[in-house]
Coordinates of C-alpha atoms in Angstrom, one line a residue:
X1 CA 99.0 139.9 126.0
X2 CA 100.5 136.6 126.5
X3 CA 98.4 135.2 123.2
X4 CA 100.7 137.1 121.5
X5 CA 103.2 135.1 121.8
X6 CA 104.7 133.6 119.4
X7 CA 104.8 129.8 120.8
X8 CA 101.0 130.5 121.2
X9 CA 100.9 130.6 117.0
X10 CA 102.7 127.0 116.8
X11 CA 100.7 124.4 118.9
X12 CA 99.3 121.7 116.5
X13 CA 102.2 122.5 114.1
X14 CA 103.8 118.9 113.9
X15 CA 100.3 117.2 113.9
X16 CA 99.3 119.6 111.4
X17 CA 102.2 118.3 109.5
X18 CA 101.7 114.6 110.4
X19 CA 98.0 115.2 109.3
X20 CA 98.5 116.6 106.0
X21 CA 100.7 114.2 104.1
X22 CA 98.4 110.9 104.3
X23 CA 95.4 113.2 104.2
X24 CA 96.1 113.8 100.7
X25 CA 97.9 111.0 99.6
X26 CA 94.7 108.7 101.0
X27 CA 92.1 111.3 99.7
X28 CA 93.9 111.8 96.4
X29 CA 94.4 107.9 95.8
X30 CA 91.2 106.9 97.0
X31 CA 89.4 109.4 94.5
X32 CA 91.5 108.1 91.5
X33 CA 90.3 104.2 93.1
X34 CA 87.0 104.8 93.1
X35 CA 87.0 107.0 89.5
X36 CA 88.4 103.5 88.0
X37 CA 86.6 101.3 89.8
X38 CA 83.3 103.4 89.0
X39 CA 84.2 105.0 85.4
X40 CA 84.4 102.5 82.3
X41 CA 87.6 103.1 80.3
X42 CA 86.2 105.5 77.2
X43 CA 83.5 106.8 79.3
X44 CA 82.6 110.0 78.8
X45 CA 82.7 112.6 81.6
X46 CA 79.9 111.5 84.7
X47 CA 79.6 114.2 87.2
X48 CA 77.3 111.8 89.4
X49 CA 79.9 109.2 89.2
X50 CA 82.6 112.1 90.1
X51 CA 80.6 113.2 93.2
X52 CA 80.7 109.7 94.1
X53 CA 84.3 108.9 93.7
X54 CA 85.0 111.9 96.2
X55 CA 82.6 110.5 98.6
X56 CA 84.1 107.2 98.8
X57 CA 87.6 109.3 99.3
X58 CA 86.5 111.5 101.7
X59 CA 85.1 108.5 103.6
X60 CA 88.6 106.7 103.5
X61 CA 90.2 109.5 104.3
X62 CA 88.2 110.8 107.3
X63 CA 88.7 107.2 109.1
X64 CA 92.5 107.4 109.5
X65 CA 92.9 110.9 110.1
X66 CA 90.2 111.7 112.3
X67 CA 92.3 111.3 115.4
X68 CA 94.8 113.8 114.2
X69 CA 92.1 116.4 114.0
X70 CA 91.3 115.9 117.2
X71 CA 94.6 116.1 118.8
X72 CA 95.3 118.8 116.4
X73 CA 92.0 120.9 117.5
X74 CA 93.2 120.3 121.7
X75 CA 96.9 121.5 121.2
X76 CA 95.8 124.8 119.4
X77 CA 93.3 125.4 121.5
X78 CA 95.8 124.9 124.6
X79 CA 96.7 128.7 124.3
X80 CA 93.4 130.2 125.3
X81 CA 92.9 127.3 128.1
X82 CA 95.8 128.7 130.1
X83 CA 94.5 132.7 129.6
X84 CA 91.2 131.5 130.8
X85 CA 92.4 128.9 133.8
X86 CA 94.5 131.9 134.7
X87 CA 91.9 134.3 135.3
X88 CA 89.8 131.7 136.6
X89 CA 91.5 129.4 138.1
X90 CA 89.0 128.9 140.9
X91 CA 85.8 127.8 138.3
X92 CA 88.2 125.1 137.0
X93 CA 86.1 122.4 138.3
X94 CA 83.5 123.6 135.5
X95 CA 85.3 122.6 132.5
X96 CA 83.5 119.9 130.4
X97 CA 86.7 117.8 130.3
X98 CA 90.2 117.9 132.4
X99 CA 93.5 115.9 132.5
X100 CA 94.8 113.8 135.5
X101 CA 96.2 115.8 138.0
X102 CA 100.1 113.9 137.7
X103 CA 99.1 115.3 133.6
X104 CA 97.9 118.8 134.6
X105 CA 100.8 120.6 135.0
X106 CA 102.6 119.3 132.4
X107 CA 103.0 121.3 129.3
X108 CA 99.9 119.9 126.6
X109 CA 101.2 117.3 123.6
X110 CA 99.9 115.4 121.1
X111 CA 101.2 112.3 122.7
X112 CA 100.0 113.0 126.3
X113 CA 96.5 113.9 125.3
X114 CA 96.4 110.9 123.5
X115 CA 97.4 109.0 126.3
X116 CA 94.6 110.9 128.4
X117 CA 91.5 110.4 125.9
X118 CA 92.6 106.4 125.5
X119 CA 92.6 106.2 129.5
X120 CA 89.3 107.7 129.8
X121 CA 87.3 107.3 126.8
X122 CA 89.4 104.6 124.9
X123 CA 89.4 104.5 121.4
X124 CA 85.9 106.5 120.9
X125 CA 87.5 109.4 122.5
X126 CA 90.0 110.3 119.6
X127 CA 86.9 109.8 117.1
X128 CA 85.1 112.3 119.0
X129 CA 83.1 114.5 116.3
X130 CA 83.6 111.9 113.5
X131 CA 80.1 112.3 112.4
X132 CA 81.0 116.1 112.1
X133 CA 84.4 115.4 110.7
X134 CA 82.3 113.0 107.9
X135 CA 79.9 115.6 107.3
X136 CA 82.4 118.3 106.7
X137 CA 84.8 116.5 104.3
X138 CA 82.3 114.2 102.3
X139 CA 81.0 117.5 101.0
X140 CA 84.2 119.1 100.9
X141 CA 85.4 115.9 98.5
X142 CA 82.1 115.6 96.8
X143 CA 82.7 119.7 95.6
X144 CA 86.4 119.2 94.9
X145 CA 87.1 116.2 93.3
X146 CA 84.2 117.0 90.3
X147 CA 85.3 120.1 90.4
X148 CA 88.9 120.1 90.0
X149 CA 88.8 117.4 86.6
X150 CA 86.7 119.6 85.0
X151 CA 88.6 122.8 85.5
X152 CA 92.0 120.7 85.3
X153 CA 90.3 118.9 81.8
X154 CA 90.5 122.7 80.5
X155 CA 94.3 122.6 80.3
X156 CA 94.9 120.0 78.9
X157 CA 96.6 119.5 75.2
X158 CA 96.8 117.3 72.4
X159 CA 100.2 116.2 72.6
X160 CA 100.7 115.3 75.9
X161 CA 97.8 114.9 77.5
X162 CA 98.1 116.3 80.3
X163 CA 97.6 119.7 81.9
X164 CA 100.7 121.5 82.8
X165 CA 101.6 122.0 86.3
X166 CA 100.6 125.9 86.2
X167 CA 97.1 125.1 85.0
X168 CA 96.9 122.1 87.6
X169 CA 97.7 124.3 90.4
X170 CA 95.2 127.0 89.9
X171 CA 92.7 124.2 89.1
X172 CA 93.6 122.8 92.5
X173 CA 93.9 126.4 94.3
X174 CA 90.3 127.5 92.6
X175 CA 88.5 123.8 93.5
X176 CA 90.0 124.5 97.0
X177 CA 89.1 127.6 97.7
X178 CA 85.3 126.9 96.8
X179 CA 84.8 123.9 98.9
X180 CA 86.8 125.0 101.4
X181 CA 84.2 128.1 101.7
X182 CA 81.5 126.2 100.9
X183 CA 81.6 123.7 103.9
X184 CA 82.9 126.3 106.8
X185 CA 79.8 125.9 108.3
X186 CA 80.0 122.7 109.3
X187 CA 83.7 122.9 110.1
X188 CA 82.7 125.9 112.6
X189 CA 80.8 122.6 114.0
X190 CA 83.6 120.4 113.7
X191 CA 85.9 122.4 115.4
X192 CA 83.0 123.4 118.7
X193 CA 82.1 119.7 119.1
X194 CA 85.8 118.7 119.4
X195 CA 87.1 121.4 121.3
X196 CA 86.7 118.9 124.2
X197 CA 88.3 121.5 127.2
X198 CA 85.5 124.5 128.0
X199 CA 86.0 127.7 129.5
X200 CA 83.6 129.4 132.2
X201 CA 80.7 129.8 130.4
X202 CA 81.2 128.0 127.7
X203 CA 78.7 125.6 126.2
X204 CA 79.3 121.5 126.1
X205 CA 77.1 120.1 123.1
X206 CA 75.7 116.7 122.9
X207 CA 75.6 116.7 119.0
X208 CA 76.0 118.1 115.8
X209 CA 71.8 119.6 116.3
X210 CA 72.8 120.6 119.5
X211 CA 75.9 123.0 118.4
X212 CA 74.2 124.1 115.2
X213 CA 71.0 125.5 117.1
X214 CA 73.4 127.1 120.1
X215 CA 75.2 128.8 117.9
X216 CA 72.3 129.9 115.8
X217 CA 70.9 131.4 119.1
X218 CA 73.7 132.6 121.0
X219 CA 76.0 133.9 118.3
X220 CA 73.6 134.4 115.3
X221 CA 74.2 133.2 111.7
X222 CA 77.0 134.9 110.6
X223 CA 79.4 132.4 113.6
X224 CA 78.8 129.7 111.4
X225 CA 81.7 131.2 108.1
X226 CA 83.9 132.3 111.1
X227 CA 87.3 131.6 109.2
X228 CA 86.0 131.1 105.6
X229 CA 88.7 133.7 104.7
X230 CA 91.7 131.8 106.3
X231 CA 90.4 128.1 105.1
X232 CA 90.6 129.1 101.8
X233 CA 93.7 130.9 101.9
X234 CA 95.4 127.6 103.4
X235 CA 93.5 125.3 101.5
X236 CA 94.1 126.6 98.3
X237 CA 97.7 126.5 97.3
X238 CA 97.7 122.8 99.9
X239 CA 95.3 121.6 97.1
X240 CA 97.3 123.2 94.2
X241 CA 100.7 122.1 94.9
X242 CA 99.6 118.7 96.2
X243 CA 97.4 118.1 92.5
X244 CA 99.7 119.9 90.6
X245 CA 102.7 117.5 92.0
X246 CA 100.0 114.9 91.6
X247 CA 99.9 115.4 88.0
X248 CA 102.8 115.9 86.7
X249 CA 103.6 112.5 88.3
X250 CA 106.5 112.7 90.7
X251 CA 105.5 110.6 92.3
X252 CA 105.7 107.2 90.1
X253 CA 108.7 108.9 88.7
X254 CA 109.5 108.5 93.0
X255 CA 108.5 105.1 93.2
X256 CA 110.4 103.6 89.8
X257 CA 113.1 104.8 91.0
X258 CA 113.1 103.0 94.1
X259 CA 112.4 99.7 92.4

């Protein structure tokens, strides 16, 4: 089958890597802004004031990257367009979305699509599905961030500290994994309401009620961990090398330095 193709596996790739660096950096600064700016020095541990440091960061963080989701979600899902619009070519006039014909034929990238969606929905088009993208990583942040200090707090020892970079890690990969899995759901939506490009027969949804309950209906329960497996698989060792890197403190040691 052509999807087994290997190019087929790598769409996305370089926005994938675009996304990932300032998705950290903003969400893992952000959370450390808000911790200050909401956490007395010599105050004791505050898991309310915790779960509200990750929502600020998850908010900050959603805003710039939301785009790069988006663009992200079109190029992988580029693959099973061009199975479908070759088995059906002549139902193409169905799809929920389509590209200039001078743009059709040419092979899908992040900077062409972004071109399109500006063109034709201006800058509301790439923040498509921000309300799902907010109500996926607020959580995700809210679960993490509390999370994560506490397991991390564990490790750490008397004359340094600081938690090594071992015990960071698997704080980060076990804080990961469980709000990764715990917010599939509405990344299952996420992912649906952005897909902007349907197939015959596929559903269009006019909101984040509007997926939830078609799914429910259509594909039952279950549909709504599709992935839960693979999220936390990726997510966990992103989050444990990126705080484990985080707290060892590379990064100033980076930045001095360059002054």
């Amino acid at each position: 089958m052509a999807l087994t193709c290997p190019r087929f596996l790598l769409p996305g790739a370089a926005v994938n890597l675009t996304l990932v660096t300032p998705e950290k950096a903003i969400k893992l600064a952000a959370n450390d802004f808000f911790r200050q700016l909401l956490m007395e020095d010599g105050m004791q541990r505050n898991l309310k004031m915790e779960m509200l440091a990750g929502c600020g960061a998850g908010i900050c963080q959603v805003v710039v990257t939301c785009p790069m989701e988006m663009l992200k979600i079109q190029l992988q899902d580029a693959g099973r367009l061009a199975v479908r619009q070759g088995s059906a070519s002549a139902h193409s006039s169905s799809r929920s979305y389509t590209m200039g014909s001078a743009s059709a034929h040419k092979r899908p990238s992040a900077s062409l699509i972004a071109w399109e969606l500006l063109r034709t929905q201006g800058l509301a088009g790439l923040y498509k599905g921000l309300g799902a993208t907010l109500l996926r990583d607020i959580p995700f942040s809210i679960i993490y961030f509390p999370l994560f200090a506490n397991l991390n707090n564990l490790g750490v020892t008397e004359s340094t500290g600081k938690a090594s970079f071992a015990h960071s890690f698997m704080s980060g990969c076990a804080a990961g994994s469980v709000a990764a899995v715990a917010v599939t759901p509405l990344d299952v939506l996420k992912t649906r309401i952005q897909t902007l490009k349907k197939g015959l027969g596929e559903d269009s949804y006019s909101g984040i009620t509007d997926c939830a309950r078609k799914l429910w209906i259509q594909e039952g329960p279950s549909a709504l961990m599709k992935g839960a497996g693979c999220r936390a698989l990726v997510i966990a060792p992103l989050f444990g090398i990126a705080q484990g890197v985080y707290f060892v403190g590379i990064g100033e040691r980076i930045l001095k330095c360059c002054e």
